[in-house]
Coordinates of C-alpha atoms in Angstrom, one line a residue:
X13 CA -84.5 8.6 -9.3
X14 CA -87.3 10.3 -8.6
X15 CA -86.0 11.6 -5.1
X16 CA -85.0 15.1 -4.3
X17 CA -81.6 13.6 -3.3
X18 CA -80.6 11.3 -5.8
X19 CA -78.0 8.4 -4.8
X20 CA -75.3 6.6 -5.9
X21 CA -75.5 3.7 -7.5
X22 CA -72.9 1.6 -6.6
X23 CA -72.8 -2.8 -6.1
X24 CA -75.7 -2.7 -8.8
X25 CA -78.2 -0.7 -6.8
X26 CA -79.1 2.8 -5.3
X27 CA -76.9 3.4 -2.3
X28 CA -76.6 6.9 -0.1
X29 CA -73.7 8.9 -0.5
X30 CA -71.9 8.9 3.1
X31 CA -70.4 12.3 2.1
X32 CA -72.7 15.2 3.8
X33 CA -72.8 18.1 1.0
X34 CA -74.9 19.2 -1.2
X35 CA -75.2 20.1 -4.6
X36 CA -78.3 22.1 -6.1
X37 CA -79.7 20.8 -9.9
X38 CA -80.4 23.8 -11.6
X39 CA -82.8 24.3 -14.7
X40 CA -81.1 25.9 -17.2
X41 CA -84.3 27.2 -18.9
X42 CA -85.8 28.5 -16.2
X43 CA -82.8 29.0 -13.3
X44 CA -84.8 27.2 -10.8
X45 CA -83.6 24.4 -8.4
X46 CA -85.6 20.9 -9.0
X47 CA -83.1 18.4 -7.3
X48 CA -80.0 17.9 -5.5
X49 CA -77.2 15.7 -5.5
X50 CA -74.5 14.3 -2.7
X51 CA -71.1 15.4 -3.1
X52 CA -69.3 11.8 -2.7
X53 CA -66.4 11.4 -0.1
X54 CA -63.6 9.4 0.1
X55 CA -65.4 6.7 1.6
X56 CA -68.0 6.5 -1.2
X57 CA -65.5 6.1 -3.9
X58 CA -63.7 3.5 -1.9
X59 CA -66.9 1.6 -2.0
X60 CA -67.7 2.2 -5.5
X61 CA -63.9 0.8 -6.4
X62 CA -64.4 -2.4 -3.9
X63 CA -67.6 -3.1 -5.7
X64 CA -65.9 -3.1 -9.5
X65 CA -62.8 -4.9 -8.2
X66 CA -64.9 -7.2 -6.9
X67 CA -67.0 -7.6 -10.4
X68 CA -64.4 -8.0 -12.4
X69 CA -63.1 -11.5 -12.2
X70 CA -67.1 -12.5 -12.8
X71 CA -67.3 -9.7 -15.9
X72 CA -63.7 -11.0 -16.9
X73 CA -64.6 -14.6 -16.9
X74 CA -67.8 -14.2 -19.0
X75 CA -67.2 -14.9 -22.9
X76 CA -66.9 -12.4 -25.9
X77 CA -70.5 -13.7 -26.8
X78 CA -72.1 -13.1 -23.2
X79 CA -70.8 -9.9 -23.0
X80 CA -72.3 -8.9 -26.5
X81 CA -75.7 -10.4 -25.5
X82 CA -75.5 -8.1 -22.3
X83 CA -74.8 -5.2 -24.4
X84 CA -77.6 -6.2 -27.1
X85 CA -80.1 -5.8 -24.1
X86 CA -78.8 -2.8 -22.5
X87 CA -78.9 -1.3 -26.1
X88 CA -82.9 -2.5 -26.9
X89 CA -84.1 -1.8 -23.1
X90 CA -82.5 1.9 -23.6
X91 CA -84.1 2.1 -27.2
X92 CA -87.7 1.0 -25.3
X93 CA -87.3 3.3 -22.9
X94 CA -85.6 6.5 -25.1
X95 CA -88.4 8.8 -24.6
X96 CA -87.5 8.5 -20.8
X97 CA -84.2 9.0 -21.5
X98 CA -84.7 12.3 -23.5
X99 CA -87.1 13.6 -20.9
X100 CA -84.2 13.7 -18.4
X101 CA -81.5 14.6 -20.6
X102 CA -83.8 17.6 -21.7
X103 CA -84.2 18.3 -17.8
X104 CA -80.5 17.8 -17.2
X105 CA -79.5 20.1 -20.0
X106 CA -82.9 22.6 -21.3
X107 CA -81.7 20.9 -24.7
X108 CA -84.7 20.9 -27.3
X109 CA -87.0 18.2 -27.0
X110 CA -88.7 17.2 -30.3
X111 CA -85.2 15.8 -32.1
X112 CA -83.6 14.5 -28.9
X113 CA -84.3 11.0 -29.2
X114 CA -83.1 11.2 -33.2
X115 CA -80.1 13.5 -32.2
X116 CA -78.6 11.8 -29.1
X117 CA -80.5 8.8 -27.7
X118 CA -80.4 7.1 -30.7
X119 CA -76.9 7.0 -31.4
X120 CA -76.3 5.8 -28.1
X121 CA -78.2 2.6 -28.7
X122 CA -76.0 2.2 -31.6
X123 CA -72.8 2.9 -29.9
X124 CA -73.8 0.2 -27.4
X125 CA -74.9 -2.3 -30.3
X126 CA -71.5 -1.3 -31.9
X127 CA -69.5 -2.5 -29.2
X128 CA -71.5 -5.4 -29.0
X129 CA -70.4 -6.2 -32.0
X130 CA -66.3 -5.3 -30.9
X131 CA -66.7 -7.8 -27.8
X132 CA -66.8 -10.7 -29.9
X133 CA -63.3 -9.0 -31.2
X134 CA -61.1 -9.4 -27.8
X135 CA -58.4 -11.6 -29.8
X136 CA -54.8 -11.8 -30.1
X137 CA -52.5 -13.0 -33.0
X138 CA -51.1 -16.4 -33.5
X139 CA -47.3 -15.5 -33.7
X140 CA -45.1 -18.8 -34.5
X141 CA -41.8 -19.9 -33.5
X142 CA -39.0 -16.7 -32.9
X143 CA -36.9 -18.8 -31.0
X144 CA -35.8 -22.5 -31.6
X145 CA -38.0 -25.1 -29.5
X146 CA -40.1 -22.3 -28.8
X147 CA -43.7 -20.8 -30.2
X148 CA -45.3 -17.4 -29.1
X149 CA -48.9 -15.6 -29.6
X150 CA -50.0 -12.9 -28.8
X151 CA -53.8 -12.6 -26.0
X152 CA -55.2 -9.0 -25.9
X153 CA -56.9 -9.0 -22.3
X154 CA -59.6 -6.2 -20.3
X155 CA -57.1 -3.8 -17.9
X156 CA -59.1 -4.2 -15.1
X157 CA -61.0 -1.7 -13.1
X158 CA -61.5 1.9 -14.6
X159 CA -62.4 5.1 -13.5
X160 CA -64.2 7.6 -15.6
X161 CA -65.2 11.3 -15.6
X162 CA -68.1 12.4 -18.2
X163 CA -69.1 16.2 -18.9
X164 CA -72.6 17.9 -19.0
X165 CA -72.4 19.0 -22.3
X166 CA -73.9 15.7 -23.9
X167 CA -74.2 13.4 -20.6
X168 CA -75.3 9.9 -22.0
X169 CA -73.5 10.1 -25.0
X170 CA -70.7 10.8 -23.6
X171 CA -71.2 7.8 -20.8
X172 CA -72.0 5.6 -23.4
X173 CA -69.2 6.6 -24.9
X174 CA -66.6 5.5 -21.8
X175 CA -68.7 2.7 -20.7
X176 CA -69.7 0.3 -23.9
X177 CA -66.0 -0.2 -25.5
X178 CA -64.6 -0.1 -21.9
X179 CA -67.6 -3.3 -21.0
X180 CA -67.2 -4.7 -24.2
X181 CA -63.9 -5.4 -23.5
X182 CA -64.2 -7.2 -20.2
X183 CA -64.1 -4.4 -17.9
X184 CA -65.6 -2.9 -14.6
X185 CA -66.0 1.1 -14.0
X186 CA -66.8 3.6 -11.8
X187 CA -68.2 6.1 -13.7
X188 CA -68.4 9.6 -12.3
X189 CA -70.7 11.9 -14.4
X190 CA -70.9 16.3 -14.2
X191 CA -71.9 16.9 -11.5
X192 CA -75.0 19.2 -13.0
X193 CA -76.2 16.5 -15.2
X194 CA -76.3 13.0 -13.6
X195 CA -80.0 11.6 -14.5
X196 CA -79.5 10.0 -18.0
X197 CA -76.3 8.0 -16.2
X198 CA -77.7 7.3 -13.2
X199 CA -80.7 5.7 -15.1
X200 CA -78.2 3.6 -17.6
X201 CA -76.7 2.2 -14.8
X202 CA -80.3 0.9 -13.6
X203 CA -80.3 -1.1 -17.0
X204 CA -76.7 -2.1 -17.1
X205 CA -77.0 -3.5 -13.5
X206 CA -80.1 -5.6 -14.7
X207 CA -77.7 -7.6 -17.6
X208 CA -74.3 -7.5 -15.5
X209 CA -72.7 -8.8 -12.3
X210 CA -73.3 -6.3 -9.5
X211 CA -70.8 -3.8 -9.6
X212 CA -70.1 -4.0 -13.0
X213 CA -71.1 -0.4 -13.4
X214 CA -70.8 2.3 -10.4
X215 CA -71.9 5.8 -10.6
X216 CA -70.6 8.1 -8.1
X217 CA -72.0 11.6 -7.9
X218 CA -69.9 14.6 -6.7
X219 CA -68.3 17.8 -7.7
X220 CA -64.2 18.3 -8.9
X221 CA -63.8 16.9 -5.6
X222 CA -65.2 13.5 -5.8
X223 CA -63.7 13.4 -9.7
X224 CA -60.2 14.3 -8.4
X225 CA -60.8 11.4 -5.5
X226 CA -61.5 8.9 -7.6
X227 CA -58.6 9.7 -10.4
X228 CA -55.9 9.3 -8.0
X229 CA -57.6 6.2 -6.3
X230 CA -55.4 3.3 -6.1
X231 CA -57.3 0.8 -7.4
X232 CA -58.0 1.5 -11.3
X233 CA -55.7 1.0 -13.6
X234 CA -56.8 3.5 -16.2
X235 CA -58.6 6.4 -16.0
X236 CA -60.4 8.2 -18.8
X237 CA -61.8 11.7 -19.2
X238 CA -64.1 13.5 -20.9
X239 CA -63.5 17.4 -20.3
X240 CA -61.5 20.8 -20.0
X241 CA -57.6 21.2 -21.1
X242 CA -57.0 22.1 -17.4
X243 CA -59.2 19.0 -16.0
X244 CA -57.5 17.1 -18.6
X245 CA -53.9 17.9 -17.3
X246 CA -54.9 17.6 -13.8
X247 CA -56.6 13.9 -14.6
X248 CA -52.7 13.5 -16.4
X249 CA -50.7 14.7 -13.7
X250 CA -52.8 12.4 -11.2
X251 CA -52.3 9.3 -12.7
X252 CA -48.9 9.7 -13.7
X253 CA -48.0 9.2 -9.6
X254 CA -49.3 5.0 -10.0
X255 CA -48.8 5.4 -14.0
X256 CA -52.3 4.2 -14.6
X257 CA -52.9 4.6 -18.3
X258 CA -54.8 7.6 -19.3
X259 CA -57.4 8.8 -22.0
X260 CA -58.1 12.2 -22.9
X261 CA -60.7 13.7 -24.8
X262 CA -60.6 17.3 -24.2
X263 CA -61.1 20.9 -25.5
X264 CA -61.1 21.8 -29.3
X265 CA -61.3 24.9 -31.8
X266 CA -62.3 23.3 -35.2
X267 CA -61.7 25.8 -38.2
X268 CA -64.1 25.6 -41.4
X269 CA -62.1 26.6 -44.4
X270 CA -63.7 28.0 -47.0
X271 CA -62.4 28.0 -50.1
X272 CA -63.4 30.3 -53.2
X273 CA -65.1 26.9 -55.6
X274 CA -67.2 26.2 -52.4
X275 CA -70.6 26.5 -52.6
X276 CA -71.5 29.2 -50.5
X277 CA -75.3 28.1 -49.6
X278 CA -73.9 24.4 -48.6
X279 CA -71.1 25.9 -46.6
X280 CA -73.0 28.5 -44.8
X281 CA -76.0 25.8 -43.9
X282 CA -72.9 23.1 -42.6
X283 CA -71.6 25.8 -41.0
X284 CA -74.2 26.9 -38.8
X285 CA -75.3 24.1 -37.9
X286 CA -72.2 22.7 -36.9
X287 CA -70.9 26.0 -34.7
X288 CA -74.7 26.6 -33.0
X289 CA -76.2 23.4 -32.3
X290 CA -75.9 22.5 -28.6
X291 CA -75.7 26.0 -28.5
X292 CA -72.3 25.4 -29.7
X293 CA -71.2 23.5 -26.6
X294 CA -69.5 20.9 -28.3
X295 CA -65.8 20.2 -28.5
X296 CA -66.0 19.9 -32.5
X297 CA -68.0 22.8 -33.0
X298 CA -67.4 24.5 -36.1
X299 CA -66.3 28.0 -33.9
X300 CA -64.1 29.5 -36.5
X301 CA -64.6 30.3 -40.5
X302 CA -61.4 30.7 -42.1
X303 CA -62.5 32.2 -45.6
X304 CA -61.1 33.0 -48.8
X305 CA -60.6 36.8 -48.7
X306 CA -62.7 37.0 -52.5
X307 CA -65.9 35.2 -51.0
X308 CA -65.5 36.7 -47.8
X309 CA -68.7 39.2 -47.5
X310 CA -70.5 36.2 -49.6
X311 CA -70.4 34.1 -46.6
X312 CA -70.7 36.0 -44.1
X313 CA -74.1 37.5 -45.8
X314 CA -75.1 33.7 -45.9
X315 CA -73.9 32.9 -42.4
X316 CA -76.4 35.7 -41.0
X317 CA -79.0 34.8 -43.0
X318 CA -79.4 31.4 -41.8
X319 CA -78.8 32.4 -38.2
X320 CA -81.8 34.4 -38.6
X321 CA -83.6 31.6 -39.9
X322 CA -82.5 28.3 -38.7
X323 CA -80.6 28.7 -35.4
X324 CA -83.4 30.0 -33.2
X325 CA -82.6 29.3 -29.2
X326 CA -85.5 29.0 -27.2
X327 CA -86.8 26.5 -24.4
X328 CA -87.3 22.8 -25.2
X329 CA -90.9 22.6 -25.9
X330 CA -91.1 25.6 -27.6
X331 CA -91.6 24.8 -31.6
X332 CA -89.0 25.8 -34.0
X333 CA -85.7 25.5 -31.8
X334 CA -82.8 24.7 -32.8
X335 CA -80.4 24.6 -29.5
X336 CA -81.7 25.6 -26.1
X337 CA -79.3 27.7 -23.0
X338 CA -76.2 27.3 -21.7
X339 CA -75.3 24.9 -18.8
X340 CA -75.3 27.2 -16.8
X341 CA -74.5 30.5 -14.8
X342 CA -71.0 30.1 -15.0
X343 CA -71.3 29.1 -18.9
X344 CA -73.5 32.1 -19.7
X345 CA -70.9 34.5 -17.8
X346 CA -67.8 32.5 -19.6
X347 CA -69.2 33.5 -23.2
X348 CA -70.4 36.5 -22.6
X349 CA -67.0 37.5 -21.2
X350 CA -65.3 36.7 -24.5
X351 CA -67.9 39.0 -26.4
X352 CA -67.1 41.7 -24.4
X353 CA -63.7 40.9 -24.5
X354 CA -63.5 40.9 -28.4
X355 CA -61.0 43.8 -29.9
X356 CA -62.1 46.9 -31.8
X357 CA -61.6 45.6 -35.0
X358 CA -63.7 42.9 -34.7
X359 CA -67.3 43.3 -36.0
X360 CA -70.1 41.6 -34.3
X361 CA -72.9 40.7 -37.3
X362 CA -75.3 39.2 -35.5
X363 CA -76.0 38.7 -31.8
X364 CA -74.1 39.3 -29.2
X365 CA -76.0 39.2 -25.8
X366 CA -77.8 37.1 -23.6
X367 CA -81.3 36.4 -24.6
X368 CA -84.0 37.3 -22.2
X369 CA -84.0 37.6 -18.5
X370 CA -84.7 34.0 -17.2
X371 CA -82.5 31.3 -17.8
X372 CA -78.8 30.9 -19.9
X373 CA -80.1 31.6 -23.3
X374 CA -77.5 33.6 -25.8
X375 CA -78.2 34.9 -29.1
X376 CA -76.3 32.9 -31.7
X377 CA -73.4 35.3 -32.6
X378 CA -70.9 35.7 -35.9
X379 CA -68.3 38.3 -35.5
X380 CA -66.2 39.4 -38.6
X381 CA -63.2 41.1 -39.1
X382 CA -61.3 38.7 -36.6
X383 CA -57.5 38.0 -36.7
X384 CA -55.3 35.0 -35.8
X385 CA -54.1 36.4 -32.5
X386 CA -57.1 37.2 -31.3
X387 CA -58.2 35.5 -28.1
X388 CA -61.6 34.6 -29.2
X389 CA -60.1 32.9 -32.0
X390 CA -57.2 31.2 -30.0
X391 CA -59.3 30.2 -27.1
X392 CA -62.4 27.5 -26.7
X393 CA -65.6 29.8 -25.9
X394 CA -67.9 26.8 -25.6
X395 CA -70.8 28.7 -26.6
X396 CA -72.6 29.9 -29.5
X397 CA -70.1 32.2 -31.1
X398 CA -68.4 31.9 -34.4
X399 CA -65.7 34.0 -35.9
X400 CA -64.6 34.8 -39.2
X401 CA -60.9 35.9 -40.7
X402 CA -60.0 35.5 -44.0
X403 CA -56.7 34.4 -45.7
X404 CA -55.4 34.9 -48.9
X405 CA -53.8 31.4 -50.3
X406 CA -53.7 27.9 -49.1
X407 CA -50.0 28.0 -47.3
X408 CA -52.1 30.7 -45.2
X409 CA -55.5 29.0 -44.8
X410 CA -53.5 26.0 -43.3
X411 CA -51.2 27.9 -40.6
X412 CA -54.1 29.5 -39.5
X413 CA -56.0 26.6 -38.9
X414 CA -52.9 24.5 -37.1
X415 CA -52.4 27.8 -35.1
X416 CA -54.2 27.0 -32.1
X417 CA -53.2 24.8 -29.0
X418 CA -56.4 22.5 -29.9
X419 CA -56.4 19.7 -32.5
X420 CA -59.4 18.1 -32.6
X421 CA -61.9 18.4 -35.8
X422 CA -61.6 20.7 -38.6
X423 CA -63.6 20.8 -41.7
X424 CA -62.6 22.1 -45.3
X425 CA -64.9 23.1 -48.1
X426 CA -63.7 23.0 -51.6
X427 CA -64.5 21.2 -55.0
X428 CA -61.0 20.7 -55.8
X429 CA -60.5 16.9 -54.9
X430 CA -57.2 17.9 -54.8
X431 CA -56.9 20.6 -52.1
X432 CA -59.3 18.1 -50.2
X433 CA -56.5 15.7 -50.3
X434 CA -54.0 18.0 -49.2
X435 CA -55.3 19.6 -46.2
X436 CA -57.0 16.3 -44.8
X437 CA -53.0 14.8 -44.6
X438 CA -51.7 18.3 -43.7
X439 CA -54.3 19.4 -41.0
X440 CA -52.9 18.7 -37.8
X441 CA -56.4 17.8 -36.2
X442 CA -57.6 13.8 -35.3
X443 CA -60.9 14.3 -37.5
X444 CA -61.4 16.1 -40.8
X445 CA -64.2 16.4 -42.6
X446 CA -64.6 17.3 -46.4
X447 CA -68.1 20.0 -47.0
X448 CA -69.7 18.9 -43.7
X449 CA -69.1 19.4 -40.2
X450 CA -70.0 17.6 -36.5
X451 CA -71.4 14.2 -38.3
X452 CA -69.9 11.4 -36.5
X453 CA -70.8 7.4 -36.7
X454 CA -70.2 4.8 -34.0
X455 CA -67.7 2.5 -36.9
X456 CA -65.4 5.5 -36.7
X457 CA -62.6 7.2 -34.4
X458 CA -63.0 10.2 -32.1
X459 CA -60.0 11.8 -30.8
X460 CA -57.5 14.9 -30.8
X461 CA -53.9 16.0 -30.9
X462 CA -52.4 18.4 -28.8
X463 CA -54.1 20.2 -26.0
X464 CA -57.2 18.4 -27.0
X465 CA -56.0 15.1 -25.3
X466 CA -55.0 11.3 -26.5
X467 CA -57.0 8.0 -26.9
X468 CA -59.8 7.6 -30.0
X469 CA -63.4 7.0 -28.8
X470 CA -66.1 5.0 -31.0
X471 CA -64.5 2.4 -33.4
X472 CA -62.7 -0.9 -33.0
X473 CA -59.7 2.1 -31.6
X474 CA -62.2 2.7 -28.9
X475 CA -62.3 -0.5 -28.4
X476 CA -58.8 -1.4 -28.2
X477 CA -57.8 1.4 -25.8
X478 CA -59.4 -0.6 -23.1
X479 CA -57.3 -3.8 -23.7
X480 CA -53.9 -4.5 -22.8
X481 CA -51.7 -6.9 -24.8
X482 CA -50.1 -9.6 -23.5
X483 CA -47.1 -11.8 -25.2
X484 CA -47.2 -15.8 -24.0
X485 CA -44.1 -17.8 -24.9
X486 CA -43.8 -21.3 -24.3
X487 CA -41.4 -24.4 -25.1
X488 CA -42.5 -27.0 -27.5
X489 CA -40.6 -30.2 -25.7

């Protein structure tokens, strides 16, 4: 780990990648190069796949009980060691420092000690006798080897995510993490190989390359991604030549709905923090307000107040920040694009521009005065931009907010239990929240409609993705 090259980590130790590029690691904060990575070849993700096939009868073959021991110490050696963790992911990523092991390391312990938990769950259903002379039940097994895909926007959450439920449930993986932010995973797979059978867990690094390799690899059975629409559809199309079964958590474009009995304090403070934290790099980020035309210049008035005084970007050690720079380059050019991009009509309140000369940092941004069509309001920015339009009743608040290709998250704030009840069934998005936005809890589902993918993460759902069901029939004489 503490190489200039970092390795794979493949057959439950640190291996070097036979493929001969290069990547750079790139601060954020400060846009210079501190690492680099190997871009993995063919020949590495064969090796990765023999070593989790390989694993997998052992892993298979343990019990429901073993398996949740080994995820009870993977989750207490990562809690003993989370201020390690948070250094890296704050290297990784320039996110701040002082709440990163409350905000994200944290909850990954308890994902892992929720799955725990789900291991000792792997059961079927006794069935009974459909057919004279005959009785039936029902065994819910692991699928086998599977290959994952994880993005840089929150790196060990997000492998946590793929690998507990998938290890939980009797599984091996190859795990291949972005390709800018590989430290937190490569790091979790140093613990998980010291409770597992070697090879239980294999991290490949690489670029789309390496990611494409291993999705179309023979050998898994399912694949899952975290990522992009198009990476999404790509992964999709792969898969669908050996019909592997495939999980997709992709893009989003949550709308806020504001109603006129909101409180406007409560919904501009939910609001802001759920569009600007991670600098609003989150696929549930609360990136469009859709108010009630009467409350309108309320809220926005609100909104840009507590930008000014609660959404401060800055580096990760610097006191006071609320969400650090962009991934990178590429990021920083993305969002800016879209603000320059933005019509006349549109009024930009606060923000706007990139934030100082050295590294990704942009100014937390509200523009008013948007409209449905727009692209800004159509399109994921991925960044920390949020747009408001009004609308005039509730038949108009809700197509709006269906009105985009993503369907992910949305949140609705209102006092009328009512209306609550309404637009959480009508809503076409796989999370709504009621006057709060971006919480999430490990005993709960994650997962979209549409253009933002299929498959739940987190939950006993998360869980059962990663099983296949089996019917056993047998005669009685």
């Amino acid at each position: 780990m503490q190489s200039t090259l970092l390795q794979n980590f493949i057959g439950g130790r640190s291996v070097a990648a036979h493929g001969e590029g290069r990547m750079d690691l790139i601060d954020p904060v400060t846009e210079q190069v501190y690492g680099q990575a190997p871009i993995s070849d063919q020949s590495d993700i064969d090796a990765a796949y023999a070593s989790a096939a390989a694993a997998f009868p052992l892993w298979r073959d343990t019990t429901p009980a073993q398996r949740q021991l080994a995820l009870f110490r993977i989750a207490d050696a990562m809690a003993a060691r989370a201020e390690e963790f948070a250094d890296l992911e704050s290297k990784d990523t320039g996110k701040p420092r002082a709440n990163l092991v409350a905000d994200e390391i944290d909850q990954s312990v308890d994902q892992l000690r929720f799955f725990a938990g789900a291991a000792r769950s792997l059961e079927g259903r006794a069935a009974g006798e459909y057919m004279a002379g005959h009785t039936s039940y029902v065994r819910r097994e692991p699928i086998g080897v599977i290959g994952q895909v994880t993005p840089w926007n929150y790196p060990l959450n997000m492998a946590v995510w793929k690998i507990a439920p998938a290890l939980a449930a009797g599984n091996t993986v190859v795990l291949k993490p972005a390709e800018s932010t590989p430290l937190t995973t490569l790091l979790l797979a140093e613990i998980v190989a010291e409770h597992t059978p070697a090879g239980t867990l294999n991290v490949v690094l690489g670029d789309r390359s390496t990611g494409a390799a291993l999705v179309a690899h023979k050998t898994p059975q399912m694949v899952a991604i975290t990522g992009s629409v198009r990476a999404g559809m790509a992964v999709a199309e792969s898969a669908a030549a050996d019909v592997k079964r495939v999980h997709l958590e992709l893009g989003g474009k949550a709308p806020a709905i504001v109603f006129p009995d909101a409180s406007i304090a409560k919904a501009a403070e939910g609001i802001v923090t759920g569009a600007f934290f991670n600098a609003g790099q989150d696929c549930t980020a609360a990136t469009r307000v859709i108010v009630h035309a009467s409350v309108h210049d309320a809220l926005v008035k609100a909104l840009v107040e507590r930008v000014r005084t609660h959404a401060r970007t800055g580096a990760p050690h610097e006191e006071g920040v609320f969400f650090g720079p962009l991934s990178s380059a590429a990021q920083l050019a993305q969002v800016q694009g879209f603000v320059d991009r933005l019509p006349a009509h549109a009024v930009i309140e606060t923000g706007g521009r990139r934030q100082g000369d050295v590294g990704y940092f942009f100014e937390p941004t509200v523009v008013s005065g948007m409209r449905q069509d727009d692209e800004a309001v159509q399109n994921e920015i991925f960044g920390p931009v949020l747009t408001v339009q009004t609308f005039e009743d509730d038949d108009e608040a809700l197509a709006f907010a269906n009105d985009v290709p993503y369907a992910l998250a949305a949140s609705v704030w209102t006092t009328d239990h009512a209306r609550s009840l309404r637009f959480s069934r009508d809503l076409d998005f796989g999370c709504v929240w009621i006057n709060t936005h971006i919480p999430f809890v490990s005993d709960m589902p994650h997962g979209g409609f549409k253009h933002s993918g299929y498959g739940k993460d987190l939950s006993q759902y998360g869980f059962d993705d990663y099983t296949r069901i089996k019917h056993v029939m047998s005669a009685l004489d």
